[in-house]
Coordinates of C-alpha atoms and ligand atoms in Angstrom, one line a residue:
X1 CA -32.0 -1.4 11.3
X2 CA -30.8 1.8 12.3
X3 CA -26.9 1.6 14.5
X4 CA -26.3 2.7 17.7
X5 CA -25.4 6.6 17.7
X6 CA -21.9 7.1 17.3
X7 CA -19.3 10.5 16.7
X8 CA -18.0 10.7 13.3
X9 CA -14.4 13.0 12.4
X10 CA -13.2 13.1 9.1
X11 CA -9.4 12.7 8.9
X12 CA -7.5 14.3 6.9
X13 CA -4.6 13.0 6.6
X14 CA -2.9 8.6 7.6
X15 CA -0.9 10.7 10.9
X16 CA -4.1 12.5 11.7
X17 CA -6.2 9.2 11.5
X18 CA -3.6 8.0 13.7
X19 CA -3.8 10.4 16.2
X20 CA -7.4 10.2 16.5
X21 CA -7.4 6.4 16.8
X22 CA -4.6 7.0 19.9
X23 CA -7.2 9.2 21.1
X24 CA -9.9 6.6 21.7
X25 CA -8.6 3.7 21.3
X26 CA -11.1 0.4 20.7
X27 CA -14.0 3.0 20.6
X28 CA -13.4 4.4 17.3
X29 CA -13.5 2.2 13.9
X30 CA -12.2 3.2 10.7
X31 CA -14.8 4.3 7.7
X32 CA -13.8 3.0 4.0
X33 CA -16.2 2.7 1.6
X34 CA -18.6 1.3 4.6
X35 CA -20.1 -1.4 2.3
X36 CA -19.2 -3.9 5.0
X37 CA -18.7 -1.6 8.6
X38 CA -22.5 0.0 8.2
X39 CA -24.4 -2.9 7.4
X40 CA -22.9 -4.4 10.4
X41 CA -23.6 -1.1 12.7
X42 CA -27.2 -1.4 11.4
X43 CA -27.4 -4.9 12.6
X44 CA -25.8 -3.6 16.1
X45 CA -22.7 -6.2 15.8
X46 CA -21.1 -3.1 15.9
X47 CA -21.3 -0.1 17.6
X48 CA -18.1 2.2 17.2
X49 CA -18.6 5.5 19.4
X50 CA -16.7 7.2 16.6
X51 CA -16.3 6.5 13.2
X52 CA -13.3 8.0 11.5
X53 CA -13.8 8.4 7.7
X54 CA -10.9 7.8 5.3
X55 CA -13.0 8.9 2.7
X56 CA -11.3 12.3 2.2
X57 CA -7.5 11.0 2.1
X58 CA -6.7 11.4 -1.2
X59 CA -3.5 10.3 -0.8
X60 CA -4.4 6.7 -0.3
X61 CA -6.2 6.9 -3.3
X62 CA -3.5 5.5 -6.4
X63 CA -2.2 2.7 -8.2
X64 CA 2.0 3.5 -9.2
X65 CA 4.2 1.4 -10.9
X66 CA 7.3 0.7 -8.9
X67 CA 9.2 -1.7 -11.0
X68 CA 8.9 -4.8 -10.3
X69 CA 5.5 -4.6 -8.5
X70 CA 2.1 -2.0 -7.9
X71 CA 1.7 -0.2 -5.0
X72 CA -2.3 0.0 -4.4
X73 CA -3.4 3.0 -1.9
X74 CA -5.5 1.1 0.4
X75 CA -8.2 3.5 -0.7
X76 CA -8.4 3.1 -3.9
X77 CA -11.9 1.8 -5.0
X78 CA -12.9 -1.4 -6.8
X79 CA -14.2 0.2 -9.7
X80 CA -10.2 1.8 -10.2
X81 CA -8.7 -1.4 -9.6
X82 CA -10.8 -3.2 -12.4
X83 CA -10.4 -0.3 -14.6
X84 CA -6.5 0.9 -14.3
X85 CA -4.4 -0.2 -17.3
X86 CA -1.5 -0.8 -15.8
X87 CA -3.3 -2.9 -13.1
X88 CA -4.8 -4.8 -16.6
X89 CA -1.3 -4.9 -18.1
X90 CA 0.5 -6.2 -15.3
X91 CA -1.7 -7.9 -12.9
X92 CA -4.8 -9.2 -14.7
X93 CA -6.0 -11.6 -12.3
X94 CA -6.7 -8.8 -10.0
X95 CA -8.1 -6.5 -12.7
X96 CA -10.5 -9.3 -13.2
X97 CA -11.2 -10.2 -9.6
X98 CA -12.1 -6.7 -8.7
X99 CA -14.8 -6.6 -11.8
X100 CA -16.3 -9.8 -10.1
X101 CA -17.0 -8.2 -6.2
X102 CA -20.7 -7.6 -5.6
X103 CA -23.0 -4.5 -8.0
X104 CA -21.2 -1.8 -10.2
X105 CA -22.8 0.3 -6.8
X106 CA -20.7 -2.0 -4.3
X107 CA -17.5 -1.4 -6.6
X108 CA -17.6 2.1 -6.9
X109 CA -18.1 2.5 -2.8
X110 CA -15.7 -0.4 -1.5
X111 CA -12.3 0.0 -1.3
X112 CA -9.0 -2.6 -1.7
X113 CA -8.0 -1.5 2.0
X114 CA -11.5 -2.1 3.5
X115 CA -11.9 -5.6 2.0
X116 CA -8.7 -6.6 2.8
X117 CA -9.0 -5.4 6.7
X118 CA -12.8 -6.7 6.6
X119 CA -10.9 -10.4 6.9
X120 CA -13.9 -12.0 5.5
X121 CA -12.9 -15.5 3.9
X122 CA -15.9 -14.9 1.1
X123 CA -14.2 -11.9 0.1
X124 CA -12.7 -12.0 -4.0
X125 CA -9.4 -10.0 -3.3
X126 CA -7.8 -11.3 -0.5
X127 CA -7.7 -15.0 -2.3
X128 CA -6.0 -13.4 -5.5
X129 CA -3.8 -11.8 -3.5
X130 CA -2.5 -14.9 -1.8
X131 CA -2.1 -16.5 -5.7
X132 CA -0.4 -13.0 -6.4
X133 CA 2.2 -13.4 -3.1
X134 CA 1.1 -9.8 -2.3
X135 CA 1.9 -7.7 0.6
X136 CA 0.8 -5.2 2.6
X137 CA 2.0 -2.0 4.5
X138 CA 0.5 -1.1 7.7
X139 CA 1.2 2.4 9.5
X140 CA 0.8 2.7 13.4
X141 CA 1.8 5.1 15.8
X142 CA 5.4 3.5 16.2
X143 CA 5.6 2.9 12.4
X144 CA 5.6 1.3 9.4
X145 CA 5.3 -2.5 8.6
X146 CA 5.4 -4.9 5.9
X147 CA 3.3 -7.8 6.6
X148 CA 3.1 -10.8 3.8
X149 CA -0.3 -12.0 2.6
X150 CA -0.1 -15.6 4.0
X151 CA 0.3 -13.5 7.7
X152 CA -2.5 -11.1 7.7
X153 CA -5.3 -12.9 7.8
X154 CA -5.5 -14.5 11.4
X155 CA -9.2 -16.0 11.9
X156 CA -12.7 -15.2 10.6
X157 CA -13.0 -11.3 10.4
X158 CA -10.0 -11.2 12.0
X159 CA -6.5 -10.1 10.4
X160 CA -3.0 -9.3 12.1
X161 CA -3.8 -5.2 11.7
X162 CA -4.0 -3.2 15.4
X163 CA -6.4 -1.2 16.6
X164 CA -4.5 1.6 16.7
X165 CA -3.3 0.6 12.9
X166 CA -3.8 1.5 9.4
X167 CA -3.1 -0.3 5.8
X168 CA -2.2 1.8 3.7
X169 CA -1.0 0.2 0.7
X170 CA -1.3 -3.2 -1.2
X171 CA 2.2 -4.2 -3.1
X172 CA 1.6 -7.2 -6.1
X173 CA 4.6 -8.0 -7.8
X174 CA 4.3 -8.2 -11.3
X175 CA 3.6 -11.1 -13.1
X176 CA 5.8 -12.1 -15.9
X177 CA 5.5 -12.9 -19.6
X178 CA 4.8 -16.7 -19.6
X179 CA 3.0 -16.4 -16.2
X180 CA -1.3 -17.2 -16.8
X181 CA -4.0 -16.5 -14.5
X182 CA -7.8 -17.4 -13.4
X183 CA -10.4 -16.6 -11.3
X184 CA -13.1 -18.9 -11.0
X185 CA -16.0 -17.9 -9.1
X186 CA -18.8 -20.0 -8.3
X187 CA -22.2 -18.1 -7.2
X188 CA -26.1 -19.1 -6.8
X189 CA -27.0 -15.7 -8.7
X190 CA -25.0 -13.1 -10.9
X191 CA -23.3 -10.6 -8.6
X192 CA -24.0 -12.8 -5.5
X193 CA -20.7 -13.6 -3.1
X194 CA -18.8 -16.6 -3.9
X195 CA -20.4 -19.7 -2.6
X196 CA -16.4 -21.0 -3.2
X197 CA -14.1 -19.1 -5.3
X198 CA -10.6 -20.3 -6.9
X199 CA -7.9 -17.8 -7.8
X200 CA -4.7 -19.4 -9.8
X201 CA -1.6 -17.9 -10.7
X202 CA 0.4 -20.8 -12.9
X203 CA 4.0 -20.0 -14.3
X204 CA 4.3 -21.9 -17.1
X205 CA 6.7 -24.4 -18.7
X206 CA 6.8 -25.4 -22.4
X207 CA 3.0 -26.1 -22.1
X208 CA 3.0 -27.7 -18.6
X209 CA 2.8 -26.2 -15.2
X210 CA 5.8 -24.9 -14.0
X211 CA 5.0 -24.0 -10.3
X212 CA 1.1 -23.1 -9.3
X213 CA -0.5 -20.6 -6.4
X214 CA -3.4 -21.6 -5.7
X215 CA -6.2 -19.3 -3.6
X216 CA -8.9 -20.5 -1.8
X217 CA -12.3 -18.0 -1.1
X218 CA -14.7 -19.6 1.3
X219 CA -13.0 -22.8 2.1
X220 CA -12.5 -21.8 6.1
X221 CA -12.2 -19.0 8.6
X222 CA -9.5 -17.1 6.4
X223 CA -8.3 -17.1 3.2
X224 CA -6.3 -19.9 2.1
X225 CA -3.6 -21.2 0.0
X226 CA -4.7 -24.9 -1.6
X227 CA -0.9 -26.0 -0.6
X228 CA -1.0 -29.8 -1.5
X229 CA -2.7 -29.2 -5.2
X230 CA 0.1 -26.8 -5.6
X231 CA 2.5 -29.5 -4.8
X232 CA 1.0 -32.5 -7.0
X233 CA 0.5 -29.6 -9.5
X234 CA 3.8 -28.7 -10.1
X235 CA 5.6 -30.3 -13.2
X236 CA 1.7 -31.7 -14.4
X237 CA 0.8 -31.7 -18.2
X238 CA -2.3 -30.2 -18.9
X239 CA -3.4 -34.4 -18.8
X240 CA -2.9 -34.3 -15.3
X241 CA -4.3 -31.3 -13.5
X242 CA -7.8 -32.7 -12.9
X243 CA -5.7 -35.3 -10.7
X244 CA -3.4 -32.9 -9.5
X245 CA -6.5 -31.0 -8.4
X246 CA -8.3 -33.3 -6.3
X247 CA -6.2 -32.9 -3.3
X248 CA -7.0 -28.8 -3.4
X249 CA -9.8 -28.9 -0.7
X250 CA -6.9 -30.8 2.1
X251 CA -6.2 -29.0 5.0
X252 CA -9.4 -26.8 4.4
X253 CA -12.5 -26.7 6.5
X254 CA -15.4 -25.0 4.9
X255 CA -18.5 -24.5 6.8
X256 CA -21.7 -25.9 5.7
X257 CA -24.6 -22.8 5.3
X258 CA -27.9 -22.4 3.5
X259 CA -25.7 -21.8 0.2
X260 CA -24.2 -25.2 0.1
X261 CA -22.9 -28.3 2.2
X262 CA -19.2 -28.7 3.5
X263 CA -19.2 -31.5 1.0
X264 CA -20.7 -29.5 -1.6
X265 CA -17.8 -26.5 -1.1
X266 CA -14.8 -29.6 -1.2
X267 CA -16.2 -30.7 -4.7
X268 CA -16.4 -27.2 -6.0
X269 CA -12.9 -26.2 -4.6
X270 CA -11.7 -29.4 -6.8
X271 CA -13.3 -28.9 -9.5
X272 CA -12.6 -25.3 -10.0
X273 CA -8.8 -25.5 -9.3
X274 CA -9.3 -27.8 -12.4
X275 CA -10.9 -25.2 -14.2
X276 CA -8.6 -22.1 -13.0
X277 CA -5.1 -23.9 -13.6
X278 CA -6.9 -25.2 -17.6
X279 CA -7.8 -21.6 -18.2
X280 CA -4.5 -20.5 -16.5
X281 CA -2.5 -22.4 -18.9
X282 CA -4.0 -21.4 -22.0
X283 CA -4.0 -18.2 -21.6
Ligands
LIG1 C1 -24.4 -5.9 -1.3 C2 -22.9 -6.2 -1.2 C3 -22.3 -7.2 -2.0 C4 -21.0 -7.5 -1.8 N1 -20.4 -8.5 -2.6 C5 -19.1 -8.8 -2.5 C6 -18.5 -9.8 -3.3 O1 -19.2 -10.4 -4.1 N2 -17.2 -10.0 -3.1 C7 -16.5 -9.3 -2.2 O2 -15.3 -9.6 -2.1 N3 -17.0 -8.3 -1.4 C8 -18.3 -8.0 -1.6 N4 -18.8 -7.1 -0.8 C9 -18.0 -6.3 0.2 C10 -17.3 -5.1 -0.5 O3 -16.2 -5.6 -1.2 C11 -16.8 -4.1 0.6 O4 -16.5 -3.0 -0.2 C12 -15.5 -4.5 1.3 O5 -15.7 -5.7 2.0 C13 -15.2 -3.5 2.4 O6 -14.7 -2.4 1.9 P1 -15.1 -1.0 2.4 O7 -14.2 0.0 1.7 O8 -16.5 -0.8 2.1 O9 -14.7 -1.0 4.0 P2 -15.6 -0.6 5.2 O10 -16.9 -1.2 5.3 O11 -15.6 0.9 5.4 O12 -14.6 -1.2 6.4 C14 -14.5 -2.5 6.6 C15 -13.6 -2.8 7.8 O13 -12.3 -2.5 7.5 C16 -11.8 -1.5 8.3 N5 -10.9 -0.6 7.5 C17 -11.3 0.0 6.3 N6 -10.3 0.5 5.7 C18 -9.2 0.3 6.5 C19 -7.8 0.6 6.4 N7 -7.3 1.3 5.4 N8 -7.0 0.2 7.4 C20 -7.5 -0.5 8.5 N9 -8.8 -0.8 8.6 C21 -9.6 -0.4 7.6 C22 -13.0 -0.8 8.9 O14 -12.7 -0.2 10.2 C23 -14.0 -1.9 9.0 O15 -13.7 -2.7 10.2 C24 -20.2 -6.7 -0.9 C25 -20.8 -5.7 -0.1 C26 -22.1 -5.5 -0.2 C27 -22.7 -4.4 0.6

């Protein structure tokens, strides 16, 4: 298990990153918290010829308040996401998603940026960040871009970012008094990746649901938005969301592996929209 030799440079700053993936184009891969790049070098998927290490960017490292949403530095860790009051005041559900991503060691290595450009549909973050509408900001070499959540991810490990690109920061809009939240997360063992995992942002509406965002983890190639539960959901009293939340595995296609059956996934992806949008209401 040992990867394929490769250079390593340590930028240090976004422009020098930049210039240095200009430099050698689709040889050289960017280094986060390398939780999901090095295992993948080590089992020679992979083989950069230079790694480029974010690591000592410290100005991708911060969570501000900007109003009426957080800007995340694409390097900021899991550990600070989980942990950063105003990221607990104002955006729970990712608070609480981040404390749910692998071991305390995973979450003090791995970073918001790197899990997000990873594109892996078992990821935690990227499905709370479709229920959270986020958005992201990507720098290349002719610029900066805002790409919505629902756009980045493309296909499995594959999301809309360039080679020659970096994301630099992850904007959540706030979420509002009267707005609840969930995370449901289904694994075979404590700390293990989500065999399917249901994020749920529900705006709220004299006890019923309002309007629901549903987020899928592991129900396809990329993450994805449950859009027909969201539609039966909205308007439903809290006597109607187990209905309402049968049609959340529809236009999905999760893939059938040694953790569980296709079949298997649909059920779970049903019942715990049920459970996300019932905890989501009451709290
Ligand atoms: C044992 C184990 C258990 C885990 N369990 C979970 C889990 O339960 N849930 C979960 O969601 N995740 C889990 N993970 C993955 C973890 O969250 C990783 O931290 C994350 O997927 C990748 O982040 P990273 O910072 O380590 O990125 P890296 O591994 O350094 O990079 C990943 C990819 O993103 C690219 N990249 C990194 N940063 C940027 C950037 N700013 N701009 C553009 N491209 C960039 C890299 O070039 C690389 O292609 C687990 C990992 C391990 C090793």
């Amino acid at each position: 298990m040992i990867p394929v030799a490769f250079d390593y440079e340590v930028a240090e700053s976004v422009d020098h990153a930049l210039e240095l993936l200009g430099q050698h184009g689709d040889e050289a891969k960017l280094l986060a918290g390398g939780h999901s790049l090095l295992p993948i070098m080590k089992l020679r998927l992979a083989a950069p010829a230079l790694l480029v290490d974010l690591g000592r960017i410290t100005d991708l490292n911060y969570v501000r308040d900007e109003g009426d949403h957080l800007a995340i530095g694409a390097m900021t860790r899991h550990t600070d996401v989980e942990r950063n009051p105003i990221v607990q005041e104002h955006c729970g559900l990712l608070s609480y998603t981040a404390s749910l991503v692998g071991d305390s060691q995973v979450r003090h290595r791995g970073t918001i940026g790197g899990s997000l450009a990873h594109a892996d549909a078992a990821s935690d973050l990227p499905s709370a960040l479709m229920a959270l509408d986020a958005s992201f900001v990507v720098k290349g070499s002719s610029g900066e871009r805002s790409v919505a959540v629902g756009d980045f991810f493309k296909d499995y490990l594959m999301s809309d970012l360039a080679e020659d690109e970096i994301l630099t920061e992850v904007r959540v809009p706030k979420l509002s008094a009267g707005t609840g939240w969930s995370y449901q997360k289904f694994t075979r063992r404590l700390m293990d990746w989500a065999v399917v995992g249901v994020a749920a942002v529900v705006e709220k509406s004299n006890g019923s649901v309002g309007t629901a965002r549903i987020g899928l983890t592991n129900m396809g190639s990329t993450p994805l938005r449950a859009t027909a539960a969201e539609s039966a959901l909205s308007g439903a009293d809290p006597g109607s969301v187990a209905e309402a939340s049968n049609s959340a595995d529809e236009g999905t296609s999760p893939s059938s592996d040694i953790a569980a059956s296709d079949e298997y996934r649909r059920h779970l992806a049903r019942v715990l929209t049920k459970r996300a949008v019932e905890e989501a209401l009451s709290r």
